[in-house]
Coordinates of N, CA and C in Angstrom, one line a residue:
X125 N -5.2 -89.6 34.9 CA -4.9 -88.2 35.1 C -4.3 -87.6 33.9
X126 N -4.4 -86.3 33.7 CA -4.1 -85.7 32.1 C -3.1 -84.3 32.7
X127 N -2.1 -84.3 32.3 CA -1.6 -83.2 32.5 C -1.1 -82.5 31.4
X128 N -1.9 -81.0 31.4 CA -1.2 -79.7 30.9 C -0.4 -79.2 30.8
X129 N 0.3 -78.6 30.2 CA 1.2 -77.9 30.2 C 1.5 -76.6 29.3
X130 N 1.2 -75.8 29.5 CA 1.2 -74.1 29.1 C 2.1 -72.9 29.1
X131 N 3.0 -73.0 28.3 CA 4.4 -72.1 28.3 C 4.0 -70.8 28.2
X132 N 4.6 -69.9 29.2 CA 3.8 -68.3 28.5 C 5.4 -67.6 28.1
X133 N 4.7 -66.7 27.5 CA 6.6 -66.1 26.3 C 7.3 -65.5 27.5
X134 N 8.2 -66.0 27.2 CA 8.9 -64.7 28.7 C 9.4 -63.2 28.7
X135 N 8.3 -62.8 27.9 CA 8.3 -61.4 27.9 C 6.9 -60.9 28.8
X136 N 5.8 -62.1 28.7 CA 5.0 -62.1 29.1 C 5.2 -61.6 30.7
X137 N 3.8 -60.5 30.9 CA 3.8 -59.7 32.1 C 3.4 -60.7 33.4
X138 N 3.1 -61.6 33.0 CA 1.9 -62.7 33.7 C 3.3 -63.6 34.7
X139 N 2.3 -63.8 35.9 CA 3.8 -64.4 36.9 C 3.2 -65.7 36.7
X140 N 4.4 -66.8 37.0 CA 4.3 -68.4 37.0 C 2.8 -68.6 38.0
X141 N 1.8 -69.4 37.5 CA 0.7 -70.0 37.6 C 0.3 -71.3 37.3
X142 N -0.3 -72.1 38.6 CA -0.6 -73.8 38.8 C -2.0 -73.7 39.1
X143 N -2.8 -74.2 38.5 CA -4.0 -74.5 39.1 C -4.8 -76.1 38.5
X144 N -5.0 -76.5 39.9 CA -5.0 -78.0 39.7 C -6.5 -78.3 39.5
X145 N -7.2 -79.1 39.3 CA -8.6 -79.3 38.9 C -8.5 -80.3 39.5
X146 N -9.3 -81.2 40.7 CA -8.9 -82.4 40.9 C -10.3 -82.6 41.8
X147 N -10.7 -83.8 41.7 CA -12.3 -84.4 43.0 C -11.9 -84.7 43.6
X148 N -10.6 -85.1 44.3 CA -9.7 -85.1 45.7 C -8.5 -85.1 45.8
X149 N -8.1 -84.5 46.8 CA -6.9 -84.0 47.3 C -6.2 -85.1 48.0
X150 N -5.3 -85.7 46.9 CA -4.7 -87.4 47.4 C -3.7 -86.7 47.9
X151 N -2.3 -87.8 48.5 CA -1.2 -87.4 49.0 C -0.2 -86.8 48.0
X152 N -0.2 -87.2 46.6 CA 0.5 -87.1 45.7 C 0.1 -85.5 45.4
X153 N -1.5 -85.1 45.3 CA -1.5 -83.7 44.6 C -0.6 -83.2 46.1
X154 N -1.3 -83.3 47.4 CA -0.7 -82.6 48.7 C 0.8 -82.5 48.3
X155 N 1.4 -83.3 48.1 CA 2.7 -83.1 48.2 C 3.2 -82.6 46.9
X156 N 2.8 -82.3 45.5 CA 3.0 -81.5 45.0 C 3.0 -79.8 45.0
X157 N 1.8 -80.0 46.1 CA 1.2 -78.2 46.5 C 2.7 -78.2 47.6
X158 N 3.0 -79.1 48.6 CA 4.1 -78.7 49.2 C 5.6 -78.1 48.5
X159 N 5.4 -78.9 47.1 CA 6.9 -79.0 46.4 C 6.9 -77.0 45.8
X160 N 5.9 -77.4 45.3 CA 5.3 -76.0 44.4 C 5.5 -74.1 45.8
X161 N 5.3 -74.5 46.8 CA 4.8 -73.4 47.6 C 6.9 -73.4 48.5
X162 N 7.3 -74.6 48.5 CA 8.3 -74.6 49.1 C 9.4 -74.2 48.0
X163 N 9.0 -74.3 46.8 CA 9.9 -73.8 45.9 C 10.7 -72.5 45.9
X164 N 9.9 -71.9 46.7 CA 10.3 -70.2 46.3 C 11.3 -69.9 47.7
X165 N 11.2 -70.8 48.5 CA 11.7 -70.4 49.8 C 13.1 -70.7 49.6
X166 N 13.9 -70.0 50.1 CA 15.3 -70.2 49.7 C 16.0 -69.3 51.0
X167 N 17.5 -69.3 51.8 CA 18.4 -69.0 52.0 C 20.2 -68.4 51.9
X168 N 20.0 -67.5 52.6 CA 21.3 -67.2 52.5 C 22.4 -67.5 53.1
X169 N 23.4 -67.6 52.4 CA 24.4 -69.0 53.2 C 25.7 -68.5 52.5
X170 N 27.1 -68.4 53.3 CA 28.3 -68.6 52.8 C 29.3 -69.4 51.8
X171 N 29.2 -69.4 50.7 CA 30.4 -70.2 50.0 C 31.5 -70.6 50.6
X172 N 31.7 -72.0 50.3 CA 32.8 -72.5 51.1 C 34.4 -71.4 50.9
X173 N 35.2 -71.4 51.2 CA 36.4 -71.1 51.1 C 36.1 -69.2 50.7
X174 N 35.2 -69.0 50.8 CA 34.9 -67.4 50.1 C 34.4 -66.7 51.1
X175 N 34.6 -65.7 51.2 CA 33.3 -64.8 52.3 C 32.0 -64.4 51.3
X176 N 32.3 -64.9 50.3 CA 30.7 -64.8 49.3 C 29.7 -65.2 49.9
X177 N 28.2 -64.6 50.2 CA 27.1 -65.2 50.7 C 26.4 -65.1 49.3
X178 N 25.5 -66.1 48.9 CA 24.6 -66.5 47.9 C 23.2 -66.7 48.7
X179 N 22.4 -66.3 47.8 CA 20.6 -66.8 47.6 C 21.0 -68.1 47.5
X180 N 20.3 -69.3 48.3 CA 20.1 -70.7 47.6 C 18.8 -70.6 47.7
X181 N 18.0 -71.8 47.0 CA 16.4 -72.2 46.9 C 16.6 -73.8 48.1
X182 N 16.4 -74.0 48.2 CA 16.2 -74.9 49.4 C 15.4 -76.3 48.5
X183 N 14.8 -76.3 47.1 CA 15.1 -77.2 46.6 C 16.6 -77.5 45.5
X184 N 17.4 -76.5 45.8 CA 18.8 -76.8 45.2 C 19.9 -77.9 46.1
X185 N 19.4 -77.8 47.2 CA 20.0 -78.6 48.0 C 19.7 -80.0 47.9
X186 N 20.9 -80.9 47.8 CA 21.0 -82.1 47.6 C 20.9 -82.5 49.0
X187 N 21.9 -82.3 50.0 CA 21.8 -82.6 51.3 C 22.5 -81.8 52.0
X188 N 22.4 -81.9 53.3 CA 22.7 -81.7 54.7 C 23.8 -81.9 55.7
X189 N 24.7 -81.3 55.8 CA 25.6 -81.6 56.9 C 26.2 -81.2 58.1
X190 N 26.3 -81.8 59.4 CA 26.5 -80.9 60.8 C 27.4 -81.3 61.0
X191 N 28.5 -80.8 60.8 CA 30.0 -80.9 61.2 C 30.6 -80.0 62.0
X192 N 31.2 -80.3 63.3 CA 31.9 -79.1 63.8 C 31.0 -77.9 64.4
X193 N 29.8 -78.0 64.3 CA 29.1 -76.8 64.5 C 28.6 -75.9 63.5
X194 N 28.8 -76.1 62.6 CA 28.5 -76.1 61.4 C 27.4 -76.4 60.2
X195 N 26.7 -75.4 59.6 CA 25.9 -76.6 58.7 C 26.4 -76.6 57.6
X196 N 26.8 -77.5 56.6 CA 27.5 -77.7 55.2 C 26.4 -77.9 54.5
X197 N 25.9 -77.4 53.3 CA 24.8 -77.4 52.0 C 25.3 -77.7 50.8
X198 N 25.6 -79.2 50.3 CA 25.9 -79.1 49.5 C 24.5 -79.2 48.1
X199 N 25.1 -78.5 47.4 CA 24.4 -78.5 45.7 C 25.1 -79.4 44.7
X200 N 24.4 -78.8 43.5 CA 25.1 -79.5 42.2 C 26.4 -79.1 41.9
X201 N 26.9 -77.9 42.0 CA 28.3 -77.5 41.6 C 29.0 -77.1 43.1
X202 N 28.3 -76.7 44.3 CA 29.0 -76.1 45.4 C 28.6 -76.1 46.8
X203 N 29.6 -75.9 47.5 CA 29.2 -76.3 49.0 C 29.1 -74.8 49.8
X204 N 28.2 -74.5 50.2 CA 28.2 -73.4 51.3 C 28.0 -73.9 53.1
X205 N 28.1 -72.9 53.8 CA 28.1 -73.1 54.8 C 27.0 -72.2 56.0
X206 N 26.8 -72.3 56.7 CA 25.8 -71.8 57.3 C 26.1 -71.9 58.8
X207 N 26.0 -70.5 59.8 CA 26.4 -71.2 61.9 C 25.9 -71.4 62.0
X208 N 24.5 -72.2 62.2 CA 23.4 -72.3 62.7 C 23.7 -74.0 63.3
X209 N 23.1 -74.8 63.9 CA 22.1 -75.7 64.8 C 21.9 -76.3 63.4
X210 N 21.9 -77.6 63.4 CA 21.1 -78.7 62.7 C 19.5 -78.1 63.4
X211 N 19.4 -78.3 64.0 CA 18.0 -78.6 64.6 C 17.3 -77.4 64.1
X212 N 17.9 -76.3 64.4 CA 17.0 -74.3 63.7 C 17.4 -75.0 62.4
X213 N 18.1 -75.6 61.8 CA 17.9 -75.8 59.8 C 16.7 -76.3 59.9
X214 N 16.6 -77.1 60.1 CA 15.8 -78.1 60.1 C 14.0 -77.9 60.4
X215 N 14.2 -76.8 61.0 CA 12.5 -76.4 62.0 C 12.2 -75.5 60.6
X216 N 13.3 -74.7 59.9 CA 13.2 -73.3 58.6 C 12.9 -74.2 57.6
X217 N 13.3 -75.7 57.5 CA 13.0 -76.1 55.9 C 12.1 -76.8 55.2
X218 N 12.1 -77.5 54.6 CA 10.3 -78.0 53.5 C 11.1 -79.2 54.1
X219 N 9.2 -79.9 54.3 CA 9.6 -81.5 54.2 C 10.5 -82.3 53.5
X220 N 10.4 -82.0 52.4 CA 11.2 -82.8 51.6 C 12.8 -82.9 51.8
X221 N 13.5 -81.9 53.0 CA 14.7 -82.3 53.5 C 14.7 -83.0 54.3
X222 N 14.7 -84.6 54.7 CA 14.4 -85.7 55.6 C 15.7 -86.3 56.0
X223 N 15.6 -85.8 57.8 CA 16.7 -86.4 58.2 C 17.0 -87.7 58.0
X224 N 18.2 -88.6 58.0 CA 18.8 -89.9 57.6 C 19.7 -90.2 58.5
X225 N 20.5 -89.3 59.8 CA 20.8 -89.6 60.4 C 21.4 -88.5 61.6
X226 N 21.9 -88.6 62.7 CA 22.1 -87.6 63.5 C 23.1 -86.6 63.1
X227 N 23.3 -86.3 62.0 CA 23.8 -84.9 61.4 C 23.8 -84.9 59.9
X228 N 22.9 -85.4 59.2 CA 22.4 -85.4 57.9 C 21.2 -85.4 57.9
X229 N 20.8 -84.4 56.7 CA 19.3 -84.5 56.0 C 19.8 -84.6 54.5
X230 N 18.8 -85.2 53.9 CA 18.7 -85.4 52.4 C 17.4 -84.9 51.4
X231 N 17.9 -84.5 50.7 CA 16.7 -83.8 49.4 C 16.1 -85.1 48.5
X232 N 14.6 -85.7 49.1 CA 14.5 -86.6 48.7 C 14.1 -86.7 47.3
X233 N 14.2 -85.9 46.6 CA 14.1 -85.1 45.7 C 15.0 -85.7 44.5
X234 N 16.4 -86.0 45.3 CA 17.5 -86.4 44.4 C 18.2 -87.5 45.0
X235 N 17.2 -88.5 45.6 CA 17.5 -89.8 45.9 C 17.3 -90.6 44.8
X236 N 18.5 -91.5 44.0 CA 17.4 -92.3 42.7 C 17.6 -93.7 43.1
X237 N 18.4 -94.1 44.2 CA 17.9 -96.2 44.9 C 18.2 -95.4 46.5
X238 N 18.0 -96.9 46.7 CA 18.5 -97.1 48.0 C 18.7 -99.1 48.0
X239 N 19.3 -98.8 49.0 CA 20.0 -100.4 49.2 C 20.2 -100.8 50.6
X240 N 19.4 -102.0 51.4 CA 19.2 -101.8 52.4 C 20.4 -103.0 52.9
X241 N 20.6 -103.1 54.3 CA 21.7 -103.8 54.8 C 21.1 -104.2 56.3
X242 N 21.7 -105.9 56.0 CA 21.5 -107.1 56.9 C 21.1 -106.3 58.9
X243 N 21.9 -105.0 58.7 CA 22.3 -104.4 60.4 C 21.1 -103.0 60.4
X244 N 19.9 -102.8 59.5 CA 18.7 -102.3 59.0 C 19.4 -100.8 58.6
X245 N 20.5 -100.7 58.2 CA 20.8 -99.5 58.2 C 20.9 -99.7 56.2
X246 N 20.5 -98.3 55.6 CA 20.0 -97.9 54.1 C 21.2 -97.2 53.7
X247 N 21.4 -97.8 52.4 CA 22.5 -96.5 51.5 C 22.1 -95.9 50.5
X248 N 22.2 -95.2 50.4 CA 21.4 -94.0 49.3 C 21.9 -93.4 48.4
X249 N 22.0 -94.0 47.1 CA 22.1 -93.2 46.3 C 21.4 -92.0 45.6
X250 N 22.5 -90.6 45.0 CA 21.8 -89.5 45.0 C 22.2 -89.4 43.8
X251 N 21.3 -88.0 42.9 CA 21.6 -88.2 41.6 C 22.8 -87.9 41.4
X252 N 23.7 -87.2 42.4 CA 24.8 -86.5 42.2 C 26.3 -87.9 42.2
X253 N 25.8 -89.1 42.2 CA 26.2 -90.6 42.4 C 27.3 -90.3 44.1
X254 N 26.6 -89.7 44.7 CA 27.3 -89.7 46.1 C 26.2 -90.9 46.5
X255 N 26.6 -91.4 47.5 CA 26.3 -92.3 48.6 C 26.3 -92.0 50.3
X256 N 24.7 -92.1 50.9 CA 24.5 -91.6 51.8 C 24.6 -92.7 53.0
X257 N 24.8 -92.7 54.4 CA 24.1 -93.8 54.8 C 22.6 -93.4 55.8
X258 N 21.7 -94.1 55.7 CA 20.6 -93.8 56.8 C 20.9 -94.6 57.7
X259 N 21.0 -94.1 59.0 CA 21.1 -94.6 60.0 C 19.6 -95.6 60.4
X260 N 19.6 -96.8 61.0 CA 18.2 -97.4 61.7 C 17.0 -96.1 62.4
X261 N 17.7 -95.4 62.9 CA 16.8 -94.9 63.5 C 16.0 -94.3 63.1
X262 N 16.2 -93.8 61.5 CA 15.7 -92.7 60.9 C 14.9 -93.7 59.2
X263 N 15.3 -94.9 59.2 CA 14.6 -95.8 58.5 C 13.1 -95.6 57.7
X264 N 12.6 -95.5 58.9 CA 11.0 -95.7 59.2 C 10.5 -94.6 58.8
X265 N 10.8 -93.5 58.9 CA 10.5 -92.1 58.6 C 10.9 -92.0 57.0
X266 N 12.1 -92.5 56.8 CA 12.5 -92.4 55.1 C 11.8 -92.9 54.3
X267 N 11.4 -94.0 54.7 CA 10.1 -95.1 54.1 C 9.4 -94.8 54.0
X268 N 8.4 -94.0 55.3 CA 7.5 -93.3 55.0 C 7.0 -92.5 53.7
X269 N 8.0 -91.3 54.2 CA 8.3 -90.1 53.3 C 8.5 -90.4 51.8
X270 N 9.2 -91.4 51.4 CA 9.2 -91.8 50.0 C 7.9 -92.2 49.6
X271 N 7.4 -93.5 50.4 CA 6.0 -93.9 49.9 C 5.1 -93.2 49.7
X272 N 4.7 -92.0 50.7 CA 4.1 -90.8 50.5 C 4.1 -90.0 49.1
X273 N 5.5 -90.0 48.2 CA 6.0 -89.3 47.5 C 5.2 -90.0 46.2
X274 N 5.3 -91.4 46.6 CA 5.2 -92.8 45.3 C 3.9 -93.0 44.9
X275 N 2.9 -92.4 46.0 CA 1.4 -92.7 45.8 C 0.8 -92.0 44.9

């Protein structure tokens, strides 16, 4: 496979442009057209401790949290907050946020190991050097989803 790459000046009138050439559509291009089309999709969400509401991109998000009724978003520098249901997050966002356990999702995006344990439950390291745990139940799906990613 040969990949291009084509910088246009940024004064240029011309909007960001992907066009792939390919004799089939493996899992790897698929899930790149998923990464590319979910890029732009982003929400609005409260800053922690602020009544600030921010734009986020929904590939900024590292992971996922349901606390209290609550959803917690954390990023690279900050945590926002969101009222909503785990479950309505979850139905609004790109594959690539894959639940790990009954009130976590993770941006597999910024997973870089994992390390599995004797009781089949996974720990996950993220780039942010936090540590997740995946629950058993949600294992199989993780595995999946990564392998998907690896092909």
């Amino acid at each position: 496979m040969r990949i291009k790459i084509m910088r246009l000046d940024k004064k240029s009138p011309k909007e960001d442009e992907v066009l792939f050439h390919v004799h089939e559509v493996t899992s790897t291009i698929d899930e790149a057209i998923n990464v590319l089309k979910n890029n732009s999709k982003s929400l609005i969400a409260t800053l922690i401790n602020s009544e600030r509401e921010e734009k986020i991109s929904f590939h900024n998000i590292i992971y996922v949290e349901y606390l209290e009724r609550q959803v917690f978003l954390y990023t690279k520098n900050k945590t926002y907050l969101l009222r909503k249901s785990l479950v309505n997050f979850k139905q609004k966002s790109p594959n690539y946020l894959v639940q790990i356990s009954k009130n976590t999702l993770v941006n597999i995006y910024y997973v870089t190991a994992f390390t599995s344990h004797i009781n089949g439950n996974l720990t996950l390291q993220l780039t942010s050097h936090e540590k997740l745990i995946v629950s058993r139940r949600y294992v199989v799906e993780l595995r999946k989803v990564l392998k998907s990613i690896i092909e």
